[in-house]
PDB file of C-alpha atoms in Angstrom:
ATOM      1  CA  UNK A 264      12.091 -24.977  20.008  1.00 51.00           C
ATOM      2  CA  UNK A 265      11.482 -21.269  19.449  1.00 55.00           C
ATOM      3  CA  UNK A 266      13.746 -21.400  15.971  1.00 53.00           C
ATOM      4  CA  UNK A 267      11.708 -24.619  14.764  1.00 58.00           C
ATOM      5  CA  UNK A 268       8.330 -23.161  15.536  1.00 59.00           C
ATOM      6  CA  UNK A 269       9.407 -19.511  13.946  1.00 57.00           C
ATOM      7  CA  UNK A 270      10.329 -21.836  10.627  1.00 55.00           C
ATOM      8  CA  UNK A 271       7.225 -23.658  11.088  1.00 69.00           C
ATOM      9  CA  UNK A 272       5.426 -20.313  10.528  1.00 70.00           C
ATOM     10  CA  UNK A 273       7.709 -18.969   7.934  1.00 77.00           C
ATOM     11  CA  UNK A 274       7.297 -21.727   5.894  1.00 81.00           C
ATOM     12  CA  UNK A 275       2.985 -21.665   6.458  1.00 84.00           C
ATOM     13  CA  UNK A 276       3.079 -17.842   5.354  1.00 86.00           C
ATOM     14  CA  UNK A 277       4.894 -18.613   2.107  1.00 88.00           C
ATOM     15  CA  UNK A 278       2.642 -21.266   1.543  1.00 91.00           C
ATOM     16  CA  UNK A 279       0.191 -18.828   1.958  1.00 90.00           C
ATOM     17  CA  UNK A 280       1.406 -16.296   0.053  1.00 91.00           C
ATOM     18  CA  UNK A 281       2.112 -18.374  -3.470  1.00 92.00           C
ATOM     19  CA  UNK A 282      -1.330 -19.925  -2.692  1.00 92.00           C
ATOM     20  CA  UNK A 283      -2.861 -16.039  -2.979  1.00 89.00           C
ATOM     21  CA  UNK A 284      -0.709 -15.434  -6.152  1.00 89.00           C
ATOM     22  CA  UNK A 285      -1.723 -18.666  -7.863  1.00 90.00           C
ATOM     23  CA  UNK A 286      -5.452 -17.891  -7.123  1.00 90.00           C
ATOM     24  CA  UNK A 287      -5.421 -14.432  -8.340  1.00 91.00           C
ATOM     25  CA  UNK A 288      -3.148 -13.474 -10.551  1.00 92.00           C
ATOM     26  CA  UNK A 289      -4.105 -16.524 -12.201  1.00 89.00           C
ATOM     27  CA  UNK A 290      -7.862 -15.702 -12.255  1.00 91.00           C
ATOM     28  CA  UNK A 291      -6.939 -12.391 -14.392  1.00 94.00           C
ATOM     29  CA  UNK A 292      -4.522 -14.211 -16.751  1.00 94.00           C
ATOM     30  CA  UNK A 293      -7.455 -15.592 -18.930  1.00 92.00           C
ATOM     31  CA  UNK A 294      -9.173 -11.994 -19.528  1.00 93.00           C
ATOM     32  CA  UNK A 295      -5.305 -10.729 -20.047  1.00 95.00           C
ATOM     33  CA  UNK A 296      -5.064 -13.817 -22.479  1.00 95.00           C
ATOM     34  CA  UNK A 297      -8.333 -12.641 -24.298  1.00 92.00           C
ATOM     35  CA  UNK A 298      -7.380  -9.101 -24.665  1.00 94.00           C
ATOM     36  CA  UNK A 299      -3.602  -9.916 -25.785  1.00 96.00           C
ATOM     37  CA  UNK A 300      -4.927 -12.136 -28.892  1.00 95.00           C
ATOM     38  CA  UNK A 301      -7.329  -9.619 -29.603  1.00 93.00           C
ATOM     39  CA  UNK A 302      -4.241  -7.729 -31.971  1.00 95.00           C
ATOM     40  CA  UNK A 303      -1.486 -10.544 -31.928  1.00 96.00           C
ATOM     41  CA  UNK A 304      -1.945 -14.216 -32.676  1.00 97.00           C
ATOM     42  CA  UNK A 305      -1.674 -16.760 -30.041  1.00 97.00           C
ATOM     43  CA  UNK A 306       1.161 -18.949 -30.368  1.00 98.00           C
ATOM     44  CA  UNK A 307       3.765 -15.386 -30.817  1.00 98.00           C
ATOM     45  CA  UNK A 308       2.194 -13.696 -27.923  1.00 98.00           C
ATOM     46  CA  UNK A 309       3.029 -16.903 -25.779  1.00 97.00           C
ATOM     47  CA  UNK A 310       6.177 -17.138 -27.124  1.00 98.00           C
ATOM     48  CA  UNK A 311       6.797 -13.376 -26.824  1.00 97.00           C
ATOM     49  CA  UNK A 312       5.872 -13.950 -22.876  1.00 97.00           C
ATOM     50  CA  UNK A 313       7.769 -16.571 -21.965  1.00 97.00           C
ATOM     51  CA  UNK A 314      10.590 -16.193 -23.725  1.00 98.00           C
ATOM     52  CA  UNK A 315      10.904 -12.568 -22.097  1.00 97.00           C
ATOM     53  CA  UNK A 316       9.565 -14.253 -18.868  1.00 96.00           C
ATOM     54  CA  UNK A 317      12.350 -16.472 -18.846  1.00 96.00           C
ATOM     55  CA  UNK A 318      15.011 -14.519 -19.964  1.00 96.00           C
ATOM     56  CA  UNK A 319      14.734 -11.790 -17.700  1.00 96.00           C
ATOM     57  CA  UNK A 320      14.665 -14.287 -15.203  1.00 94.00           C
ATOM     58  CA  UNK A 321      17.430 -15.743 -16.198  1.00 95.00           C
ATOM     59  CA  UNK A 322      19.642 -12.885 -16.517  1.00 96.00           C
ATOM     60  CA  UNK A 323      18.727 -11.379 -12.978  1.00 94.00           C
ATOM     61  CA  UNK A 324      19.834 -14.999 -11.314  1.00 94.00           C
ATOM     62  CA  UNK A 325      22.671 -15.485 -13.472  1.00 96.00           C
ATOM     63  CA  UNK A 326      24.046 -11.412 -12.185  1.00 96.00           C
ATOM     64  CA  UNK A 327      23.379 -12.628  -8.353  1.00 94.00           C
ATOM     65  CA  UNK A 328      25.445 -15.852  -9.021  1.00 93.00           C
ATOM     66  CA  UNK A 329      23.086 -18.490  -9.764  1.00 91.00           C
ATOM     67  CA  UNK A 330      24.580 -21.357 -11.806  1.00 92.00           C
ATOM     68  CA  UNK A 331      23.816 -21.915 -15.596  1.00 94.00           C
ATOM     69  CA  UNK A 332      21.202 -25.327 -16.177  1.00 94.00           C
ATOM     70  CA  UNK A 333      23.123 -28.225 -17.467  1.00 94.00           C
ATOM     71  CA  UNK A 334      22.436 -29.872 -20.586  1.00 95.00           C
ATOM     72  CA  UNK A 335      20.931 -32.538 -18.320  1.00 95.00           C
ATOM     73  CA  UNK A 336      18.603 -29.878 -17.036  1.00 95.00           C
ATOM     74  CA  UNK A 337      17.869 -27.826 -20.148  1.00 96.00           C
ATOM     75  CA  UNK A 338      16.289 -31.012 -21.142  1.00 95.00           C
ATOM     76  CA  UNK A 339      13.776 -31.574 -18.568  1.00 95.00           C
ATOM     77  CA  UNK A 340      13.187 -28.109 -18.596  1.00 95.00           C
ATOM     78  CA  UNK A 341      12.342 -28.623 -22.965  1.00 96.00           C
ATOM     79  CA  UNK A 342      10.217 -30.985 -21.918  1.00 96.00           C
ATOM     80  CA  UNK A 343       8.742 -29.790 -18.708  1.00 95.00           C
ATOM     81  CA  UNK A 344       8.161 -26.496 -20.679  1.00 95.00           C
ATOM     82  CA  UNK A 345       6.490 -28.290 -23.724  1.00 96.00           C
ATOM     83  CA  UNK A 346       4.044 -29.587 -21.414  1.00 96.00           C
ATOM     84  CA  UNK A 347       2.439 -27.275 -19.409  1.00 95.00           C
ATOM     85  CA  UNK A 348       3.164 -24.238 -21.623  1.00 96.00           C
ATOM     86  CA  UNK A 349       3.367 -24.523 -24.688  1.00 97.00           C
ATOM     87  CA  UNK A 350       0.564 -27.588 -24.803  1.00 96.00           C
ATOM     88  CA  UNK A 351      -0.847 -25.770 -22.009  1.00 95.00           C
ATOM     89  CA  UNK A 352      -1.071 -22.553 -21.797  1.00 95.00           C
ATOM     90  CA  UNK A 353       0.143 -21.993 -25.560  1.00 97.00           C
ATOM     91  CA  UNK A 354      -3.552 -24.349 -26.625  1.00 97.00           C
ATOM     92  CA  UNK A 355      -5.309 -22.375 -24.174  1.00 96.00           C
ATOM     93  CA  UNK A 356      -4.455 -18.857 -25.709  1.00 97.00           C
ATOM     94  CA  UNK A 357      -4.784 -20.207 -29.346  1.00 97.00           C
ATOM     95  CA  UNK A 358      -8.218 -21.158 -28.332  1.00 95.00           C
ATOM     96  CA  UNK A 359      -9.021 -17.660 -26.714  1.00 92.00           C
ATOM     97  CA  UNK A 360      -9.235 -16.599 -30.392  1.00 91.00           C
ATOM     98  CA  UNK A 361     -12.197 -18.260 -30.736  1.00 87.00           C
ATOM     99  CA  UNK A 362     -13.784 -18.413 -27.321  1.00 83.00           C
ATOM    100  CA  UNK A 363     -14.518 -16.312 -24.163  1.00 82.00           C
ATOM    101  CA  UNK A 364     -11.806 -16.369 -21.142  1.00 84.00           C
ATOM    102  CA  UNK A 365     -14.369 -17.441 -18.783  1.00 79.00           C
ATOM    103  CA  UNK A 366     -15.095 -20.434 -21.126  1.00 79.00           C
ATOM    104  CA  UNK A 367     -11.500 -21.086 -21.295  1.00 83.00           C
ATOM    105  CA  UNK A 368     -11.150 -21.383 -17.262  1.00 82.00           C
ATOM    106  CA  UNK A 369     -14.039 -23.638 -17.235  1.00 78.00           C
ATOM    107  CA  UNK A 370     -12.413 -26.109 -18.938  1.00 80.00           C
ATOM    108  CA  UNK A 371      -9.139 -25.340 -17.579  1.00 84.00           C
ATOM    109  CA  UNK A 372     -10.970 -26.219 -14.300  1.00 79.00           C
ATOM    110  CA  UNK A 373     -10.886 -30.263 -15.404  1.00 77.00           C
ATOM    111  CA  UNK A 374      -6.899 -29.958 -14.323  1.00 81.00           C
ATOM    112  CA  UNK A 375      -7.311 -31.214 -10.960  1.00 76.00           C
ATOM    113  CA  UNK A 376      -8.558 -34.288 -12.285  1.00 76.00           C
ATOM    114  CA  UNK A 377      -6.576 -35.286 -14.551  1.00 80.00           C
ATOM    115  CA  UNK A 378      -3.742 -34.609 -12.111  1.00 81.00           C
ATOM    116  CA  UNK A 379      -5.525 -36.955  -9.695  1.00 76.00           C
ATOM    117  CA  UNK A 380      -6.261 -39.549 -12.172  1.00 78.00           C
ATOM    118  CA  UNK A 381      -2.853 -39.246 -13.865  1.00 83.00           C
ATOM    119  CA  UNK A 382      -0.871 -39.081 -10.536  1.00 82.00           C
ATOM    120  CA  UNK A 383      -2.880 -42.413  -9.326  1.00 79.00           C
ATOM    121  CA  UNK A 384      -2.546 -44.508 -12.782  1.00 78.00           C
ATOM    122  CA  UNK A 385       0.302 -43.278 -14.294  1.00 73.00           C
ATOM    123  CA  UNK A 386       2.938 -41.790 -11.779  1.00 72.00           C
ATOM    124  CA  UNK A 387       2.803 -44.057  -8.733  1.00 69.00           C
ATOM    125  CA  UNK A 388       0.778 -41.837  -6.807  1.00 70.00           C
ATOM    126  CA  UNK A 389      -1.797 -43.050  -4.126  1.00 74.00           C
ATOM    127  CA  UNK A 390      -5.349 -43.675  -4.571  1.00 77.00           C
ATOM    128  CA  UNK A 391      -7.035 -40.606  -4.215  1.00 76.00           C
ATOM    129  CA  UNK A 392      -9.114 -40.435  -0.422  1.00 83.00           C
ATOM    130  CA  UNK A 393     -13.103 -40.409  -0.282  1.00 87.00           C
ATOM    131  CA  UNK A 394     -12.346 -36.729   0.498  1.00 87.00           C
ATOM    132  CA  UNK A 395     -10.188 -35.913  -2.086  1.00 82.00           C
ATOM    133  CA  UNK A 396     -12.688 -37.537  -4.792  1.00 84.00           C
ATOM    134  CA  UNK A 397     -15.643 -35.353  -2.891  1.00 88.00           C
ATOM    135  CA  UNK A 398     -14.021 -32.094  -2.953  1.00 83.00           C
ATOM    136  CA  UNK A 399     -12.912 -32.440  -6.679  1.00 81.00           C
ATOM    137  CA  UNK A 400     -16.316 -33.446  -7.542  1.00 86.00           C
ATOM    138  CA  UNK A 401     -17.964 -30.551  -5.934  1.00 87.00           C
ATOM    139  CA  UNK A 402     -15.284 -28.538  -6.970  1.00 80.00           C
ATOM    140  CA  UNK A 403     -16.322 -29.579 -10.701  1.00 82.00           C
ATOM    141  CA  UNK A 404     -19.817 -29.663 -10.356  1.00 87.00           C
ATOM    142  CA  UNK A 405     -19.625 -26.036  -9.287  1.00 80.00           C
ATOM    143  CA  UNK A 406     -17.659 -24.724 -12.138  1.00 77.00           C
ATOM    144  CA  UNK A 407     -20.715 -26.934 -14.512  1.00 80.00           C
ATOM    145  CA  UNK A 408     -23.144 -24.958 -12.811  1.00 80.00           C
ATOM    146  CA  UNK A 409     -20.871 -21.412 -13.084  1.00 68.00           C
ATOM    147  CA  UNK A 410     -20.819 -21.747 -16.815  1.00 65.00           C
ATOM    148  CA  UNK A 411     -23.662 -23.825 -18.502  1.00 71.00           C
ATOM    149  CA  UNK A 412     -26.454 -21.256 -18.384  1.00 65.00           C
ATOM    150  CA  UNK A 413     -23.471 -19.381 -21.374  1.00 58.00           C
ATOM    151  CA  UNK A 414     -22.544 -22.098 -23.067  1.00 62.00           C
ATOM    152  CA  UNK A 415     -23.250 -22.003 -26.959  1.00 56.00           C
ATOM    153  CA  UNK A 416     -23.115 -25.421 -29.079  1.00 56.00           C
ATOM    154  CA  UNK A 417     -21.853 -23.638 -32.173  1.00 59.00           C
ATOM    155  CA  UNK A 418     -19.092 -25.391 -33.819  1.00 68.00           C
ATOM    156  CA  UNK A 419     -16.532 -22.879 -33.628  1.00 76.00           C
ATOM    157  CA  UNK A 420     -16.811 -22.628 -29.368  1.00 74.00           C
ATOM    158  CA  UNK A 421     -17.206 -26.649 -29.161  1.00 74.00           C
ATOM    159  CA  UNK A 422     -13.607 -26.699 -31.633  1.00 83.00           C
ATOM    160  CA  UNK A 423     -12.457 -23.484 -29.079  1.00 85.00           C
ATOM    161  CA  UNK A 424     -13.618 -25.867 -25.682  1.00 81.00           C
ATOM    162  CA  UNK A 425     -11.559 -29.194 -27.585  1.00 85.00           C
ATOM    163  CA  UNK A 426      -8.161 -27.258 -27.989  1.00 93.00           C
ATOM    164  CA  UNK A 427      -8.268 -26.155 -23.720  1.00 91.00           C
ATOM    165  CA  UNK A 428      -9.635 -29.858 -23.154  1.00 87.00           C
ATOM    166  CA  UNK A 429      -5.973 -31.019 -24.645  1.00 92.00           C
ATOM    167  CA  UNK A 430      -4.531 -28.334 -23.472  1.00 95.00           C
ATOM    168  CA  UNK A 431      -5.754 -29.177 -19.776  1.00 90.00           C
ATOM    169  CA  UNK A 432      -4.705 -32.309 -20.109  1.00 92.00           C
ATOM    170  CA  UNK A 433      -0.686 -31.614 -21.569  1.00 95.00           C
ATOM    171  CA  UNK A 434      -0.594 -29.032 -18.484  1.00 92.00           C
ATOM    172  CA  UNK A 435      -1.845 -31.913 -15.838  1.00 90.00           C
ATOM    173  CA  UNK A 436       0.898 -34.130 -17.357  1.00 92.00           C
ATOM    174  CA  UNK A 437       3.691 -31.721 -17.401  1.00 92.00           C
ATOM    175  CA  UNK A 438       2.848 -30.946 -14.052  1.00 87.00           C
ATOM    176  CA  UNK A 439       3.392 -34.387 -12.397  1.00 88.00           C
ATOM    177  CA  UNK A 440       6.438 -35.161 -14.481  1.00 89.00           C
ATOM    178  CA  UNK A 441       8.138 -31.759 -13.029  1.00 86.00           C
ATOM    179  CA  UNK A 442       8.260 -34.139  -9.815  1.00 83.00           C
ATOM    180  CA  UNK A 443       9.811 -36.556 -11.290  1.00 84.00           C
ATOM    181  CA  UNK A 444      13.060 -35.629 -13.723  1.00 88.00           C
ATOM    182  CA  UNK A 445      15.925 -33.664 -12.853  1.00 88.00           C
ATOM    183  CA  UNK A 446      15.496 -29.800 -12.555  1.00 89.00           C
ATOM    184  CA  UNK A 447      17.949 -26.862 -10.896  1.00 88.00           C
ATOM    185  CA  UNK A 448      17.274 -27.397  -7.424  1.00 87.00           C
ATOM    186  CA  UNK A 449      16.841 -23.281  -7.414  1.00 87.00           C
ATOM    187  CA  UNK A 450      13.134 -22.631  -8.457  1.00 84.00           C
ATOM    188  CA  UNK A 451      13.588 -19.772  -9.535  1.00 88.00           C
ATOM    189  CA  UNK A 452      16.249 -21.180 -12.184  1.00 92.00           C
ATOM    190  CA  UNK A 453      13.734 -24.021 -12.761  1.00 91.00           C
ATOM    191  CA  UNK A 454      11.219 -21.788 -14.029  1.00 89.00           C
ATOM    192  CA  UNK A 455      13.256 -19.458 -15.758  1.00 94.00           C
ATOM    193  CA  UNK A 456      14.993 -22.264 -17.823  1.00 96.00           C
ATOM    194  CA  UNK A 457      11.449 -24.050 -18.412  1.00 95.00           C
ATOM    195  CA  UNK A 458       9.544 -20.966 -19.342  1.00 95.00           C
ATOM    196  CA  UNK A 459      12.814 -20.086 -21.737  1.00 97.00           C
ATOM    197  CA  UNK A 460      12.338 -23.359 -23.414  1.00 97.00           C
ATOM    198  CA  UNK A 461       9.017 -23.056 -23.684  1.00 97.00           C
ATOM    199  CA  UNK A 462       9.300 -19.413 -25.391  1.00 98.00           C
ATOM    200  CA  UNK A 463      11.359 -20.921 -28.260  1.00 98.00           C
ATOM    201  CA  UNK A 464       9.075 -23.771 -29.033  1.00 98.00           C
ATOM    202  CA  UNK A 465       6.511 -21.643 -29.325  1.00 98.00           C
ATOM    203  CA  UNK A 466       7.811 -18.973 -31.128  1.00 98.00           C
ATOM    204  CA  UNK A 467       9.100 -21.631 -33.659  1.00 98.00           C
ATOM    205  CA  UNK A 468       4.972 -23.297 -33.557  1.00 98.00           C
ATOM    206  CA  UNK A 469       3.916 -19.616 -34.536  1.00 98.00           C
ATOM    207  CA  UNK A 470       6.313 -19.697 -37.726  1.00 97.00           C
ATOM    208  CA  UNK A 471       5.451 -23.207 -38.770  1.00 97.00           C
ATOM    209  CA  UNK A 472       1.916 -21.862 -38.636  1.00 96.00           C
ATOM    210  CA  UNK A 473       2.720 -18.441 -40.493  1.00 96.00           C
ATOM    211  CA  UNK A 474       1.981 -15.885 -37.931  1.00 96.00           C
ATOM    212  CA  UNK A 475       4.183 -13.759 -38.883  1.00 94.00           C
ATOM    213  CA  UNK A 476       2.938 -13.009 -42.071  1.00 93.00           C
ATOM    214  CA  UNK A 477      -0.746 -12.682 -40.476  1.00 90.00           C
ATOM    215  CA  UNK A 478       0.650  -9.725 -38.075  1.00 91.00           C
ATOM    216  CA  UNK A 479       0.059  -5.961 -38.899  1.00 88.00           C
ATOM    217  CA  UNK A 480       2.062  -4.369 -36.298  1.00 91.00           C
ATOM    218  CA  UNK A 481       0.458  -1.120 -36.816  1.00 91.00           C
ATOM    219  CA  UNK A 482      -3.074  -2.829 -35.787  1.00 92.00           C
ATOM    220  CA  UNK A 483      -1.723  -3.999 -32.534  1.00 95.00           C
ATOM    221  CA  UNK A 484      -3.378  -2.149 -29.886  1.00 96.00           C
ATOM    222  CA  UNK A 485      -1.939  -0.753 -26.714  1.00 96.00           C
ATOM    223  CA  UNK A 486      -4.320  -2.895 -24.882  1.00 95.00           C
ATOM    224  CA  UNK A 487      -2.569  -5.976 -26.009  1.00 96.00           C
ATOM    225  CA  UNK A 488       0.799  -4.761 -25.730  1.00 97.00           C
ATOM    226  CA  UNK A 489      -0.161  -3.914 -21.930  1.00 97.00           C
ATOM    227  CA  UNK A 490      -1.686  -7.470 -21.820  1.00 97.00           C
ATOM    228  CA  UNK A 491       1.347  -9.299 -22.705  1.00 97.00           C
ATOM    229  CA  UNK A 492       3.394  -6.976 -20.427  1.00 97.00           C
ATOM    230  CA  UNK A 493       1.221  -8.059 -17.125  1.00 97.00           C
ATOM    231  CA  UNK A 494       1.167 -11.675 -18.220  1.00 97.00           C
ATOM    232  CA  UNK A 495       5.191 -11.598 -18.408  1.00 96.00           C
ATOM    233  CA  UNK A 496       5.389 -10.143 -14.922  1.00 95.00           C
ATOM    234  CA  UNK A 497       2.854 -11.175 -12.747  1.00 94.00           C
ATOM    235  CA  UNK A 498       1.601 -14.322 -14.830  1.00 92.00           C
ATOM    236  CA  UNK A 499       4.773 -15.534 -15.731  1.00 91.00           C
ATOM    237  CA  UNK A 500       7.417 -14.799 -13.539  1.00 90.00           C
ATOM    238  CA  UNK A 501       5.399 -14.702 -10.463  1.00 90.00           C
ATOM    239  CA  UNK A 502       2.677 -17.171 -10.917  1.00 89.00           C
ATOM    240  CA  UNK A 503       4.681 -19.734 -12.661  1.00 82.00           C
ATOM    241  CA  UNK A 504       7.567 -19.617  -9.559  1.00 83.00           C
ATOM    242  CA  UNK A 505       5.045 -19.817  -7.311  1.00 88.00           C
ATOM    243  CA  UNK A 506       2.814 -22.931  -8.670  1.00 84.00           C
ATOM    244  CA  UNK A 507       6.368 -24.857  -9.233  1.00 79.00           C
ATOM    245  CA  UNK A 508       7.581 -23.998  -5.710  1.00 85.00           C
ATOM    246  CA  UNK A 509       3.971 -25.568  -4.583  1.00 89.00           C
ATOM    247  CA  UNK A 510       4.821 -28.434  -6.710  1.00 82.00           C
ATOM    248  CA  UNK A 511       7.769 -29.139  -4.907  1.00 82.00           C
ATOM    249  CA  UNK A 512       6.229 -27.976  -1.212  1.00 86.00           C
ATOM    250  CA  UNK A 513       3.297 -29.567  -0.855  1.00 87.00           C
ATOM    251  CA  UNK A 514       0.463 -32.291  -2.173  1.00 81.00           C
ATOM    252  CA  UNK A 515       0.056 -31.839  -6.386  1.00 76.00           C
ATOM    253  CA  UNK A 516      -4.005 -32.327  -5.228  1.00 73.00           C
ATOM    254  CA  UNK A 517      -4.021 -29.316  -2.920  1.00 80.00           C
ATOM    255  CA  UNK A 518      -2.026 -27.464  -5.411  1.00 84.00           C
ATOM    256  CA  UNK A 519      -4.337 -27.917  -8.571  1.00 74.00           C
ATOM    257  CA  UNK A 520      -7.403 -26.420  -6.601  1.00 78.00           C
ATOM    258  CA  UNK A 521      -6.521 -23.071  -7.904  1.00 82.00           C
ATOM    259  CA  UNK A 522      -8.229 -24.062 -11.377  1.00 74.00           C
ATOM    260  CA  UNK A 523     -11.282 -24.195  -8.985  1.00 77.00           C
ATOM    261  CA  UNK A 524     -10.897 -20.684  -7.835  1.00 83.00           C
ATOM    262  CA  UNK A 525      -9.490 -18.974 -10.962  1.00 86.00           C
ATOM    263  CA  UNK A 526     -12.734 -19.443 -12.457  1.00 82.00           C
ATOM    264  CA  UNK A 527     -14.385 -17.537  -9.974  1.00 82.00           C
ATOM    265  CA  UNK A 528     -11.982 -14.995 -10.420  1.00 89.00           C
ATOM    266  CA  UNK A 529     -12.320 -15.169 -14.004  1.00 86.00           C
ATOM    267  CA  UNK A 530     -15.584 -14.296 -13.936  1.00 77.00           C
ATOM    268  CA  UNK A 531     -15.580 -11.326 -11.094  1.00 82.00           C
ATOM    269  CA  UNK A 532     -13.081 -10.024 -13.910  1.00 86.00           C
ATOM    270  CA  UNK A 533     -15.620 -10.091 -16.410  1.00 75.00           C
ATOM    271  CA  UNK A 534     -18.091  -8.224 -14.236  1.00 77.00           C
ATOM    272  CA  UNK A 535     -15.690  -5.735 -13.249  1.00 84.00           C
ATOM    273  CA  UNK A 536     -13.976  -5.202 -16.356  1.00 83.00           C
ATOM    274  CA  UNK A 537     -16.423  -6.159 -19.211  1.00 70.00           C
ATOM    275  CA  UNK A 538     -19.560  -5.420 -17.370  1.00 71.00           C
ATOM    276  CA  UNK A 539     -20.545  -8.996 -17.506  1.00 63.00           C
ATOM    277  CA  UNK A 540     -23.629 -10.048 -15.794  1.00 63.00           C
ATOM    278  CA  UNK A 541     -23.476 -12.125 -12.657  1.00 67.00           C
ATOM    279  CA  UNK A 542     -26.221 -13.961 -11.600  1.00 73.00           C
ATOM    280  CA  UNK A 543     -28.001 -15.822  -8.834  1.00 80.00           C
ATOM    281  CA  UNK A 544     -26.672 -18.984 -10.116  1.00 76.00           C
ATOM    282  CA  UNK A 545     -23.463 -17.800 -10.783  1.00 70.00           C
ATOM    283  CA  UNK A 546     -22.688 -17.303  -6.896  1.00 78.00           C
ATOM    284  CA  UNK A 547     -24.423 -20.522  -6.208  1.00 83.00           C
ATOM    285  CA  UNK A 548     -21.832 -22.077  -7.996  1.00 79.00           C
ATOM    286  CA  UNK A 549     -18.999 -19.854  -6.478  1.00 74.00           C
ATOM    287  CA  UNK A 550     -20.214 -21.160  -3.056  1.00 82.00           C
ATOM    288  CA  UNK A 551     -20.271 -24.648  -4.294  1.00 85.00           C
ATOM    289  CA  UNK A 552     -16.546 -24.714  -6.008  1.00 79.00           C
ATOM    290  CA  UNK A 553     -15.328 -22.468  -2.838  1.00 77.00           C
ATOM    291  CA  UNK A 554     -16.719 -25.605  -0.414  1.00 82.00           C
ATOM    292  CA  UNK A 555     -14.728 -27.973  -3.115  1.00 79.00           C
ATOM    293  CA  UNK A 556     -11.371 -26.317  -2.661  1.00 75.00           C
ATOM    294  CA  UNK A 557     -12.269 -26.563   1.302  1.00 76.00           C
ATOM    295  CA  UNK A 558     -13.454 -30.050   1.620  1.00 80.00           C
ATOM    296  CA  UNK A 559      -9.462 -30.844  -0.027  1.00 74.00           C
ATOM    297  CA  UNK A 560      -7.370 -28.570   1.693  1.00 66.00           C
ATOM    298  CA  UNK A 561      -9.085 -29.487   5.405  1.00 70.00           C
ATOM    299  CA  UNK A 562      -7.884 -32.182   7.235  1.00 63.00           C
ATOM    300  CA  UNK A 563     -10.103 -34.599   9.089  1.00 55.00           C
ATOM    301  CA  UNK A 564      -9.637 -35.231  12.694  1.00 53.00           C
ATOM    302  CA  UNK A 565      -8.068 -38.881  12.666  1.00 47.00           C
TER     303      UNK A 565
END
């Protein structure tokens, strides 16, 4: 009894603990995003992250024994890795080129619906509970009211707010079908093969779109080289395992409430770093996406 309820709580506190890394190391990765395309173009600074991401990764697990992904595997992984970052996360970075990071995590922010929606309609999931359709509504409501007193109808941010729109969406998709096609059974292998993948894709979508002869490497600024370096590490490697290890642990709903808190995040960043102003309204809405991510994660007395 004493082992089961010592597992019980092991298990809780790494819950716990990838929950904390997902809300805020993600929360910085859109200001890291911002200043990293500020010297180097998008779709090669993803590449350049995930590619070194995964590699390192894979290396590391390969030393300590881990067994090399099957062919079977590699191919999920291709397409796992399409998905979520190189639609994902690869969109959202080309559109930080055009558009603020806060911006960027607003719209990110639309993830937990799509997952909801998509998971319901599309991958045999259940109908989403009167609770679950409050707490992403306040959830989303709150991140409307965080970032509509900024917004700016000029072409160029509405073209900037389209590319994370699609981008939210390929990363909602790629996220369900992780669940459902055959992947190492190590995580840690699973994300190092995926992210891997997706470096190469997207290093081959930055030559198709002639980065490389748009780079000055002598105009790249420390800044951005430090940028890409934190992305790789804590972004990467550590956000990445931990979100696909929540994936696997518990409810895809419960998971996808960090794009409700990484905005918030995203923000104090911008204060802190940026000296951004943050206003009245601005922690009205905190409070109100804050009371979103608690009206999922609580569960009602039956």
């Amino acid at each position: 009894m004493t082992d089961t309820k010592n597992l019980a709580w092991t298990t809780k506190a790494k819950i716990g603990l990838a929950f904390l890394a997902i809300y805020l190391i993600w929360g910085t990765t859109f200001l890291g995003i911002r200043i990293a395309v500020e010297t180097i173009p998008a779709f090669m600074m993803a590449g350049l992250r995930f590619f070194s991401a995964g590699g390192i990764m894979m290396v590391i697990l390969l030393a300590r024994g881990g067994h090399f992904p099957s062919l079977r595997h590699w191919r999920s992984a291709a397409i796992v890795g399409g998905l979520m970052l190189v639609g994902g996360i690869g969109l959202v970075s080309f559109a930080e080129e055009r558009i603020s990071s806060g911006l960027a995590a607003l719209v990110v922010a639309t993830i937990p619906i799509w997952i909801t929606l998509f998971g319901w309609l599309g991958f045999g999931g259940r109908k989403p509970s009167p609770q679950i359709f409050t707490g992403l509504g306040l959830g989303f409501v709150g991140i409307i009211l965080l970032f509509a007193p900024s917004i700016d109808a000029d072409n160029d941010q509405l073209a900037g707010m389209g590319i994370v729109f699609i981008g939210a969406v390929f990363f909602a998709i790629g996220s369900l079908y992780s669940r459902r096609v055959p992947l190492p059974i190590d995580t840690r292998m699973s994300t190092a093969s995926e992210m891997l993948a997706a470096g190469i894709l997207l290093l081959g979508v930055s030559l198709l779109l002639g980065e490389p002869s748009r780079l000055d490497i002598g105009e790249i600024s420390l800044r951005s080289i430090l940028a890409v370096i934190y992305l790789t590490i804590f972004g990467s490697i550590i956000g990445y395992t931990a979100y696909l290890w929540l994936l696997k642990t518990v409810e895809p709903t419960k998971v996808s409430t960090n794009f409700y808190v990484n905005p918030v995040i995203a923000v104090f960043m911008g204060w802190l770093v940026a000296d951004e102003n943050v206003s009245l309204p601005m922690l009205f809405a905190t409070i109100v996406i804050l009371a979103g991510v608690a009206v999922i994660n609580t569960k009602l007395p039956h």
